[in-house]
Coordinates of N, CA and C in Angstrom, one line a residue:
Chain A
X1 N -111.5 172.2 -131.3 CA -111.4 170.9 -131.5 C -112.8 170.5 -131.2
X2 N -113.1 169.4 -131.8 CA -114.5 168.9 -131.6 C -114.4 167.8 -131.0
X3 N -115.5 167.3 -130.2 CA -115.7 166.2 -129.6 C -115.8 164.7 -130.4
X4 N -115.2 163.5 -130.2 CA -115.3 162.5 -131.4 C -116.8 162.1 -131.0
X5 N -117.6 161.6 -132.0 CA -119.1 161.4 -132.0 C -119.2 159.7 -131.5
X6 N -120.0 159.7 -130.8 CA -120.5 158.3 -130.3 C -122.2 158.4 -130.3
X7 N -122.4 157.0 -130.2 CA -124.1 157.1 -130.3 C -124.5 157.2 -128.6
X8 N -125.7 157.9 -128.4 CA -125.6 158.3 -127.3 C -126.3 157.1 -126.1
X9 N -126.7 156.0 -127.1 CA -127.1 155.1 -126.0 C -127.1 153.6 -126.6
X10 N -126.8 152.6 -126.6 CA -126.7 151.1 -126.9 C -127.3 150.3 -125.9
X11 N -127.8 149.1 -126.3 CA -128.4 148.3 -125.4 C -128.4 146.7 -125.9
X12 N -128.4 145.8 -125.2 CA -128.3 144.7 -125.3 C -128.9 143.7 -124.3
X13 N -129.2 142.3 -124.7 CA -129.6 141.6 -123.6 C -128.3 140.8 -122.9
X14 N -128.5 140.1 -121.7 CA -127.3 139.4 -120.9 C -126.6 138.3 -122.0
X15 N -125.4 138.4 -122.4 CA -124.8 137.4 -123.0 C -124.7 137.7 -124.4
X16 N -125.3 138.6 -124.9 CA -125.2 139.1 -126.2 C -123.7 140.2 -126.6
X17 N -123.5 140.7 -127.5 CA -122.5 141.6 -127.6 C -122.9 142.5 -128.4
X18 N -122.3 143.7 -128.0 CA -122.8 145.0 -128.6 C -121.3 145.7 -128.8
X19 N -121.4 146.7 -129.9 CA -120.6 147.3 -130.3 C -120.6 149.1 -130.2
X20 N -119.9 149.9 -129.5 CA -119.9 151.1 -129.6 C -119.0 151.9 -130.6
X21 N -119.5 152.5 -131.3 CA -118.3 153.6 -132.4 C -118.1 154.6 -131.9
X22 N -116.9 155.3 -132.2 CA -116.1 156.5 -132.0 C -115.8 157.3 -133.1
X23 N -116.5 158.0 -133.8 CA -115.9 158.7 -135.0 C -115.3 160.1 -134.7
X24 N -114.1 159.9 -135.4 CA -113.4 161.3 -135.4 C -112.8 162.0 -136.8
X25 N -111.7 162.0 -136.9 CA -111.2 162.8 -137.9 C -109.8 162.3 -138.6
X26 N -109.2 162.8 -139.4 CA -107.7 162.4 -139.9 C -106.9 163.2 -139.1
X27 N -107.5 164.2 -138.1 CA -106.5 165.0 -137.0 C -106.4 164.1 -135.9
X28 N -107.1 163.0 -135.7 CA -107.0 162.6 -134.1 C -107.4 161.0 -134.6
X29 N -108.2 160.4 -134.5 CA -108.5 158.7 -134.4 C -107.5 158.4 -135.7
X30 N -107.6 158.9 -136.7 CA -107.3 158.5 -138.4 C -105.7 158.6 -138.0
X31 N -105.4 159.6 -137.6 CA -103.7 159.9 -137.4 C -102.9 159.0 -136.3
X32 N -103.7 158.8 -135.4 CA -102.7 158.3 -134.0 C -103.5 156.9 -133.4
X33 N -102.6 156.0 -133.0 CA -103.1 155.0 -132.6 C -103.2 155.0 -131.0
X34 N -103.4 156.2 -130.6 CA -103.4 156.7 -129.1 C -104.8 156.7 -128.9
X35 N -105.7 155.6 -129.0 CA -107.2 155.7 -128.7 C -107.3 155.0 -127.4
X36 N -108.5 155.2 -126.3 CA -108.4 154.6 -125.4 C -109.9 154.7 -125.1
X37 N -110.3 153.8 -124.1 CA -111.9 153.6 -123.9 C -111.7 153.5 -122.3
X38 N -113.0 154.1 -121.7 CA -113.3 154.3 -120.6 C -114.6 154.0 -120.3
X39 N -115.1 153.2 -118.8 CA -116.0 152.6 -118.3 C -116.3 153.6 -117.0
X40 N -117.7 154.5 -117.1 CA -117.8 155.0 -115.8 C -119.2 154.6 -115.3
X41 N -119.3 154.0 -114.2 CA -120.5 153.9 -113.2 C -120.8 155.3 -112.8
X42 N -122.2 155.0 -112.3 CA -123.1 156.3 -111.8 C -122.0 156.7 -110.7
X43 N -121.5 157.8 -110.4 CA -120.9 158.6 -109.2 C -119.7 158.0 -109.1
X44 N -119.1 157.2 -109.8 CA -117.8 156.8 -109.7 C -116.7 157.4 -111.0
X45 N -115.3 157.7 -110.5 CA -114.2 157.8 -111.5 C -114.4 157.0 -112.5
X46 N -114.2 157.4 -113.9 CA -113.9 156.6 -115.1 C -112.6 155.6 -114.6
X47 N -113.1 154.4 -115.5 CA -111.8 153.4 -115.4 C -111.5 153.0 -116.7
X48 N -110.2 153.1 -116.9 CA -109.5 152.7 -118.3 C -109.6 151.2 -118.5
X49 N -110.2 150.6 -120.0 CA -110.6 149.7 -120.0 C -109.8 149.2 -121.5
X50 N -109.3 150.1 -122.4 CA -108.9 149.8 -123.3 C -107.7 150.9 -123.9
X51 N -106.6 150.6 -124.1 CA -105.7 151.7 -124.3 C -104.8 151.5 -125.9
X52 N -104.2 152.3 -126.3 CA -103.6 151.9 -127.7 C -104.3 151.2 -128.4
X53 N -105.6 151.7 -128.8 CA -106.7 151.2 -129.6 C -107.4 149.7 -129.2
X54 N -106.3 149.0 -128.8 CA -106.9 147.5 -128.7 C -106.0 146.7 -127.4
X55 N -105.4 147.5 -126.5 CA -104.7 146.8 -125.3 C -106.0 147.0 -124.1
X56 N -105.5 145.8 -123.4 CA -106.5 145.8 -122.4 C -105.6 145.9 -121.3
X57 N -105.7 146.8 -120.2 CA -104.9 147.0 -118.9 C -105.0 145.6 -118.1
X58 N -104.4 145.6 -117.2 CA -103.9 144.2 -116.4 C -105.4 144.2 -115.6
X59 N -106.3 143.2 -115.4 CA -107.5 143.0 -114.8 C -108.8 143.4 -115.4
X60 N -108.6 143.8 -116.5 CA -109.7 144.0 -117.2 C -110.2 143.0 -118.0
X61 N -111.6 142.7 -118.0 CA -111.9 141.4 -118.5 C -111.6 141.4 -120.3
X62 N -111.4 139.9 -120.7 CA -111.4 139.9 -121.9 C -112.5 139.9 -122.9
X63 N -113.8 140.2 -122.2 CA -114.9 140.4 -122.8 C -114.8 141.9 -123.5
X64 N -114.2 142.8 -123.2 CA -113.8 143.9 -123.8 C -112.6 144.1 -124.9
X65 N -112.9 144.7 -125.8 CA -112.0 144.7 -127.0 C -112.0 145.9 -128.1
X66 N -111.0 146.5 -128.4 CA -111.2 147.5 -129.3 C -110.5 147.2 -130.7
X67 N -110.7 148.1 -131.2 CA -110.4 148.4 -132.9 C -110.5 149.6 -133.4
X68 N -109.8 149.9 -134.7 CA -109.8 150.9 -135.5 C -109.9 150.6 -136.8
X69 N -110.6 151.3 -137.7 CA -110.6 151.4 -139.1 C -110.9 152.9 -139.7
X70 N -109.8 153.4 -140.2 CA -110.1 155.0 -140.7 C -110.1 156.0 -139.6
X71 N -111.0 156.6 -139.5 CA -111.1 157.8 -138.6 C -112.3 157.1 -137.3
X72 N -112.4 155.8 -137.3 CA -113.6 155.5 -136.3 C -112.9 154.3 -135.5
X73 N -113.1 154.4 -134.3 CA -112.6 153.3 -133.2 C -113.8 152.8 -132.6
X74 N -113.7 151.6 -132.5 CA -114.7 150.6 -131.7 C -114.5 149.8 -130.7
X75 N -115.5 149.9 -129.5 CA -115.6 149.2 -128.5 C -116.5 147.8 -128.4
X76 N -116.1 146.7 -128.6 CA -116.9 145.8 -128.3 C -117.0 145.2 -127.2
X77 N -118.1 144.8 -126.5 CA -118.4 143.9 -125.3 C -118.9 142.7 -125.6
X78 N -118.4 141.5 -125.4 CA -118.9 140.4 -125.8 C -119.5 139.7 -124.1
X79 N -120.6 138.8 -124.4 CA -121.0 138.3 -123.1 C -121.6 139.3 -122.5
X80 N -122.5 140.4 -122.6 CA -122.5 141.4 -121.9 C -123.4 140.7 -120.6
X81 N -123.0 141.5 -119.5 CA -123.0 141.3 -118.3 C -123.8 142.4 -117.5
X82 N -124.7 142.3 -116.4 CA -125.5 143.4 -115.7 C -124.4 144.4 -115.4
X83 N -123.4 144.0 -114.7 CA -122.3 144.9 -114.3 C -121.7 145.9 -115.7
X84 N -122.0 145.4 -116.9 CA -121.5 146.2 -117.9 C -122.4 147.5 -118.0
X85 N -123.3 147.6 -117.4 CA -124.4 148.7 -117.6 C -123.5 149.9 -117.1
X86 N -123.1 151.0 -117.8 CA -122.5 152.1 -117.3 C -122.5 153.0 -118.7
X87 N -121.7 154.2 -118.2 CA -121.2 155.1 -119.7 C -120.1 154.8 -120.1
X88 N -119.6 155.0 -121.3 CA -118.7 154.3 -121.7 C -118.1 155.6 -122.9
X89 N -116.8 156.1 -122.7 CA -116.0 157.2 -123.3 C -115.1 156.8 -124.1
X90 N -114.8 157.4 -125.4 CA -113.5 157.1 -126.2 C -112.9 158.4 -126.1
X91 N -111.5 158.0 -126.2 CA -110.7 159.3 -126.1 C -109.4 158.8 -127.3
X92 N -108.9 160.2 -127.9 CA -108.0 160.1 -128.9 C -107.0 161.3 -128.7
X93 N -105.8 161.1 -128.9 CA -104.6 162.2 -128.8 C -105.0 163.0 -130.4
X94 N -104.8 163.9 -130.6 CA -105.1 164.8 -131.9 C -103.9 166.0 -131.9
X95 N -104.1 166.2 -133.2 CA -103.1 167.3 -133.8 C -103.3 168.7 -132.9
X96 N -104.0 169.0 -132.2 CA -104.1 170.2 -131.4 C -103.4 169.9 -130.1
X97 N -102.5 168.8 -130.2 CA -101.5 168.6 -128.9 C -102.4 168.6 -127.8
X98 N -103.4 167.8 -127.7 CA -104.3 167.4 -126.5 C -104.9 166.2 -126.9
X99 N -105.7 165.6 -126.0 CA -106.7 164.6 -125.9 C -108.0 164.9 -126.0
X100 N -108.9 164.8 -127.2 CA -110.4 164.8 -127.4 C -111.1 163.8 -126.9
X101 N -112.2 163.8 -126.2 CA -112.8 162.7 -125.9 C -114.0 162.6 -126.8
X102 N -115.0 161.5 -126.5 CA -116.1 161.4 -127.2 C -117.3 161.9 -126.4
X103 N -118.6 161.9 -127.1 CA -119.6 162.5 -126.5 C -120.1 161.5 -125.2
X104 N -119.7 160.5 -125.3 CA -120.2 159.3 -124.1 C -121.4 158.4 -124.9
X105 N -121.4 157.2 -124.3 CA -122.5 156.2 -124.5 C -123.0 155.6 -123.4
X106 N -124.5 155.6 -123.3 CA -125.0 154.8 -122.2 C -125.3 153.4 -122.6
X107 N -124.7 152.3 -121.7 CA -125.3 150.9 -122.1 C -126.1 150.3 -121.4
X108 N -127.2 149.8 -121.8 CA -128.1 149.4 -121.1 C -128.3 148.0 -121.2
X109 N -128.4 147.1 -120.1 CA -128.4 145.9 -120.2 C -129.7 145.6 -119.9
X110 N -130.9 145.1 -121.1 CA -132.1 144.6 -120.7 C -132.4 143.7 -120.1
Chain B
X1 N -98.4 151.2 -105.3 CA -100.0 151.3 -105.8 C -100.2 152.8 -105.9
X2 N -100.4 153.2 -106.9 CA -100.6 154.5 -107.7 C -101.8 154.8 -107.1
X3 N -102.0 156.2 -106.5 CA -103.1 156.9 -105.8 C -103.0 158.5 -106.6
X4 N -104.1 159.1 -106.5 CA -103.9 160.7 -106.7 C -105.4 161.1 -106.1
X5 N -104.9 162.1 -105.5 CA -106.4 162.8 -104.9 C -106.4 164.4 -104.8
X6 N -107.5 164.8 -105.3 CA -107.6 166.1 -105.6 C -108.1 167.0 -104.3
X7 N -107.7 168.1 -104.1 CA -108.0 169.2 -103.1 C -108.2 170.4 -103.7
X8 N -109.1 171.1 -103.0 CA -109.4 172.5 -103.4 C -111.0 173.0 -102.8
X9 N -111.3 174.1 -103.7 CA -112.4 174.8 -102.9 C -113.4 173.9 -103.6
X10 N -114.8 173.8 -102.9 CA -115.8 173.5 -103.4 C -116.8 174.6 -104.3
X11 N -116.8 175.4 -103.8 CA -117.5 176.6 -104.0 C -116.5 178.1 -104.3
X12 N -116.6 178.6 -105.4 CA -116.0 179.8 -106.0 C -117.4 180.6 -106.5
X13 N -116.5 181.9 -106.7 CA -117.3 182.6 -107.3 C -117.0 183.1 -108.5
X14 N -117.9 183.7 -109.5 CA -117.7 183.9 -111.1 C -116.5 185.0 -111.0
X15 N -115.5 185.1 -111.9 CA -114.5 185.7 -112.2 C -113.2 185.4 -111.1
X16 N -113.6 184.8 -110.4 CA -112.2 184.3 -109.2 C -111.5 183.1 -110.3
X17 N -110.2 183.1 -109.5 CA -109.5 182.0 -110.1 C -109.6 180.5 -109.4
X18 N -109.5 179.5 -109.8 CA -109.8 178.3 -109.3 C -108.4 177.7 -109.2
X19 N -107.9 177.0 -107.8 CA -106.9 176.6 -107.8 C -106.7 175.0 -107.2
X20 N -106.6 174.2 -107.9 CA -106.5 172.8 -107.4 C -105.5 172.2 -107.5
X21 N -105.0 171.3 -106.3 CA -104.1 170.4 -106.4 C -104.1 168.8 -106.3
X22 N -103.3 168.2 -107.0 CA -103.4 166.9 -107.0 C -102.2 166.4 -106.3
X23 N -102.5 165.7 -105.3 CA -101.2 165.1 -104.7 C -101.2 163.8 -104.8
X24 N -100.2 162.8 -105.6 CA -100.3 161.6 -106.0 C -99.0 160.7 -104.9
X25 N -99.1 159.9 -105.2 CA -98.2 158.8 -104.6 C -97.8 157.4 -105.4
X26 N -96.9 156.6 -105.2 CA -96.6 155.4 -106.2 C -96.2 155.4 -107.3
X27 N -95.5 156.7 -107.7 CA -94.6 156.7 -108.9 C -94.1 158.3 -108.8
X28 N -93.0 158.5 -109.6 CA -92.2 159.4 -109.9 C -92.4 160.5 -111.0
X29 N -92.7 161.5 -111.1 CA -93.1 162.6 -112.3 C -91.6 162.8 -112.5
X30 N -90.6 162.0 -112.2 CA -89.3 162.4 -112.9 C -89.0 161.0 -114.0
X31 N -90.1 160.2 -113.9 CA -89.8 158.6 -114.6 C -90.5 158.9 -116.2
X32 N -89.2 158.5 -117.1 CA -89.6 158.9 -118.3 C -91.3 158.4 -119.1
X33 N -91.9 159.3 -119.8 CA -93.3 158.6 -120.3 C -94.2 159.0 -119.7
X34 N -93.7 159.8 -118.5 CA -95.2 159.7 -117.1 C -95.8 161.3 -117.4
X35 N -96.8 161.3 -117.1 CA -97.7 162.7 -116.9 C -98.6 162.6 -115.9
X36 N -99.1 163.6 -115.4 CA -99.9 164.2 -114.4 C -101.2 165.1 -115.2
X37 N -102.6 165.1 -115.0 CA -103.0 166.2 -115.4 C -104.4 166.2 -115.3
X38 N -105.4 167.0 -115.6 CA -106.5 167.3 -115.0 C -107.8 166.9 -116.4
X39 N -109.0 166.4 -115.7 CA -109.8 166.1 -116.6 C -111.3 166.7 -115.7
X40 N -112.3 167.2 -116.6 CA -113.4 167.7 -116.0 C -114.6 166.9 -116.7
X41 N -115.7 166.9 -115.6 CA -116.8 166.6 -116.3 C -118.2 167.3 -115.7
X42 N -118.9 168.5 -116.5 CA -119.9 168.9 -115.8 C -121.1 168.1 -115.6
X43 N -121.8 168.4 -114.6 CA -122.9 167.6 -114.2 C -123.6 167.0 -115.3
X44 N -123.7 165.6 -115.5 CA -124.8 165.1 -116.5 C -123.9 165.2 -118.1
X45 N -122.7 165.5 -118.2 CA -122.2 166.1 -119.4 C -120.9 164.9 -119.7
X46 N -120.2 165.0 -120.8 CA -119.2 164.2 -121.0 C -117.8 164.7 -120.5
X47 N -116.8 163.9 -120.5 CA -115.6 164.1 -120.2 C -115.0 165.3 -121.0
X48 N -114.0 166.3 -120.3 CA -113.0 167.2 -121.0 C -111.7 167.3 -120.8
X49 N -110.6 167.0 -121.3 CA -109.4 167.1 -121.0 C -108.9 168.3 -120.8
X50 N -108.5 168.8 -119.7 CA -107.6 170.3 -119.4 C -106.6 170.4 -119.9
X51 N -105.8 169.8 -119.1 CA -104.2 170.1 -119.2 C -103.5 169.0 -118.5
X52 N -102.3 168.6 -119.0 CA -101.3 167.7 -118.7 C -99.9 168.4 -118.6
X53 N -99.1 167.5 -117.7 CA -97.8 168.0 -117.6 C -97.0 166.7 -117.4
X54 N -95.8 166.7 -118.2 CA -95.1 165.4 -118.2 C -93.8 165.5 -117.4
X55 N -93.0 164.4 -117.3 CA -91.6 164.2 -116.6 C -90.6 165.2 -117.3
X56 N -90.9 165.5 -118.7 CA -89.8 166.3 -119.1 C -90.1 168.1 -119.3
X57 N -91.0 168.2 -118.5 CA -92.1 169.6 -118.5 C -92.6 169.8 -120.0
X58 N -92.9 169.0 -120.7 CA -93.7 169.2 -121.7 C -95.1 169.4 -121.2
X59 N -96.0 169.9 -121.8 CA -97.3 170.4 -121.3 C -98.2 170.3 -122.6
X60 N -99.5 169.9 -122.3 CA -100.6 169.8 -123.1 C -101.8 170.7 -122.6
X61 N -102.2 171.5 -123.3 CA -103.6 172.3 -122.9 C -104.7 172.5 -123.7
X62 N -106.0 172.3 -123.4 CA -107.2 172.2 -124.2 C -107.1 173.7 -124.8
X63 N -107.2 173.6 -126.2 CA -107.1 174.9 -126.8 C -108.1 176.0 -126.8
X64 N -109.5 175.5 -126.1 CA -110.5 176.3 -126.1 C -110.2 176.8 -124.5
X65 N -109.4 176.5 -123.6 CA -109.1 177.1 -122.2 C -107.9 177.6 -122.2
X66 N -106.8 177.6 -123.2 CA -105.6 177.6 -123.0 C -105.0 179.1 -122.6
X67 N -106.0 180.0 -122.8 CA -105.5 181.3 -122.3 C -105.9 181.6 -120.8
X68 N -107.0 180.6 -120.3 CA -107.2 180.5 -118.7 C -106.4 179.4 -117.9
X69 N -105.9 178.7 -118.5 CA -105.3 177.5 -117.9 C -103.8 177.4 -117.4
X70 N -103.3 177.3 -116.4 CA -101.9 177.0 -116.1 C -101.5 175.7 -115.3
X71 N -100.5 175.1 -115.5 CA -100.6 173.7 -114.9 C -99.0 174.0 -114.4
X72 N -98.6 173.3 -113.3 CA -97.4 173.2 -112.7 C -97.2 172.1 -111.9
X73 N -95.7 171.4 -112.0 CA -95.5 170.3 -110.9 C -94.5 170.8 -109.9
X74 N -94.5 170.0 -108.7 CA -93.8 170.1 -107.8 C -93.2 168.6 -107.6
X75 N -92.0 168.1 -108.2 CA -91.9 166.7 -108.0 C -91.4 166.3 -106.9
X76 N -90.9 167.3 -106.1 CA -90.6 166.6 -104.7 C -91.7 166.7 -103.8
X77 N -92.8 167.5 -103.9 CA -93.8 167.4 -103.0 C -94.8 166.3 -103.6
X78 N -94.6 165.7 -104.9 CA -95.4 164.8 -105.4 C -96.9 165.6 -105.9
X79 N -96.7 167.0 -106.2 CA -97.9 167.7 -106.5 C -98.0 168.1 -108.2
X80 N -99.2 168.2 -108.3 CA -99.4 169.1 -109.5 C -100.7 170.0 -109.4
X81 N -100.4 171.2 -109.7 CA -101.4 172.5 -109.3 C -102.0 173.0 -110.8
X82 N -103.5 172.9 -110.9 CA -103.9 173.6 -111.8 C -104.5 174.8 -111.4
X83 N -104.3 176.0 -112.4 CA -105.3 177.1 -112.1 C -106.1 177.4 -113.1
X84 N -107.2 177.6 -113.0 CA -108.2 178.2 -114.2 C -108.6 179.3 -113.7
X85 N -108.4 180.6 -114.4 CA -108.9 181.8 -114.3 C -110.2 182.3 -114.7
X86 N -110.6 183.2 -114.2 CA -111.9 184.3 -114.9 C -113.0 183.1 -115.0
X87 N -113.6 182.5 -113.9 CA -114.4 181.3 -113.8 C -116.1 181.7 -114.1
X88 N -116.3 180.9 -114.5 CA -117.9 181.1 -115.0 C -118.7 179.9 -114.5
X89 N -120.1 180.2 -114.6 CA -120.8 179.2 -113.7 C -120.7 177.7 -114.9
X90 N -120.4 178.0 -115.9 CA -120.4 176.8 -117.1 C -118.8 176.1 -116.8
X91 N -118.0 176.5 -115.8 CA -117.0 175.8 -115.1 C -117.4 174.9 -114.1
X92 N -118.8 174.9 -113.7 CA -119.1 173.9 -112.6 C -118.9 172.5 -113.1
X93 N -118.0 171.7 -112.3 CA -118.1 170.4 -112.9 C -117.4 169.5 -111.6
X94 N -117.3 168.2 -112.1 CA -116.1 167.3 -111.0 C -114.9 167.4 -111.7
X95 N -114.0 167.7 -111.0 CA -112.4 167.7 -111.4 C -111.8 166.7 -111.2
X96 N -111.0 165.8 -112.2 CA -110.4 164.7 -111.9 C -109.0 165.0 -112.1
X97 N -107.9 164.5 -111.3 CA -106.7 164.2 -111.5 C -106.5 163.0 -112.3
X98 N -105.4 162.9 -113.2 CA -105.1 161.4 -114.1 C -103.6 161.3 -113.9
X99 N -103.1 159.9 -114.1 CA -102.0 159.5 -114.3 C -101.8 159.2 -115.8
X100 N -101.1 159.9 -116.5 CA -101.1 159.6 -117.9 C -99.8 158.7 -118.2
X101 N -99.7 157.4 -119.1 CA -98.7 157.1 -119.5 C -99.2 156.0 -120.8
X102 N -98.2 156.3 -121.8 CA -98.8 155.5 -123.1 C -100.0 156.4 -123.8
X103 N -100.1 157.5 -123.4 CA -101.2 158.5 -123.6 C -102.3 157.8 -123.6
X104 N -102.5 157.1 -122.3 CA -103.9 156.8 -121.8 C -103.8 157.1 -120.3
X105 N -105.2 157.2 -119.5 CA -105.1 157.8 -118.4 C -105.6 156.6 -117.7
X106 N -104.4 156.0 -116.9 CA -104.3 154.5 -116.5 C -105.1 154.5 -114.9
X107 N -104.9 155.9 -114.2 CA -105.2 156.1 -112.7 C -106.0 157.5 -112.6
X108 N -107.3 157.3 -111.9 CA -107.8 158.9 -111.7 C -108.1 158.7 -110.3
X109 N -108.0 159.9 -109.8 CA -108.7 160.3 -108.4 C -109.8 160.0 -108.4
X110 N -110.5 160.0 -107.3 CA -111.7 160.2 -106.8 C -112.7 161.5 -107.6
X111 N -112.0 162.7 -107.6 CA -112.9 163.7 -108.4 C -112.9 164.5 -107.3
X112 N -113.3 166.0 -107.8 CA -113.8 167.2 -106.5 C -114.8 167.7 -107.3
X113 N -116.1 167.8 -106.8 CA -117.1 168.9 -107.4 C -116.7 170.0 -107.2
X114 N -116.5 171.0 -108.1 CA -116.2 172.5 -107.6 C -117.8 173.3 -108.7
X115 N -118.4 174.3 -107.7 CA -119.5 174.9 -108.3 C -119.0 176.5 -108.5
X116 N -119.5 176.7 -109.6 CA -119.0 178.2 -109.4 C -120.4 179.1 -109.5
X117 N -120.4 179.8 -108.7 CA -121.8 180.5 -108.2 C -121.6 181.8 -107.1
X118 N -122.3 182.7 -107.4 CA -122.4 183.9 -106.7 C -123.0 183.9 -105.5

């Protein structure tokens, strides 16, 4: 199984919106709505911020939103804040009967 | 409150077998839809799902590691144990225990760094 493809880095100024893409195949993102997104600050465990493509867990800011079109999922962060600077990973269930992660995206707040 | 905590060796030699234990609280692994599993992250690299075990004894395994991995649960002791055989320095990573519900990892342990070196 191949990793899902994410841009290595995305940056934006405070208050702006940014979008991180996550490209898979018809065997994972294109087939299942089990796409989730995780935020990871340095030295910390990842934190779930989006599940089932577009659902936010309780306590996660509504500045985070998710969507999917075909084989590509996207995470949008609106009103970018300094605390959003972190690594972000997508994941999807796949026909190999396991979960495949994305390559990871480093978000920098300028 | 759901918590998960990993325990096991921090240094293992190549060719040995790694045994990691996840001790959890705040939920039952008998509950429909619930799973517990392991995800690892080599230093500076991306996350990789290793294996998960569910309330109904179903399992998922990373196909690239399937022959080296075993996962077991002890519901009464609230533990899930991962074994990874024939270790290589490339297996050096932080290993996380995770709680899976609705095919998403809602809770994570703090992680444990395992170094494979002679």
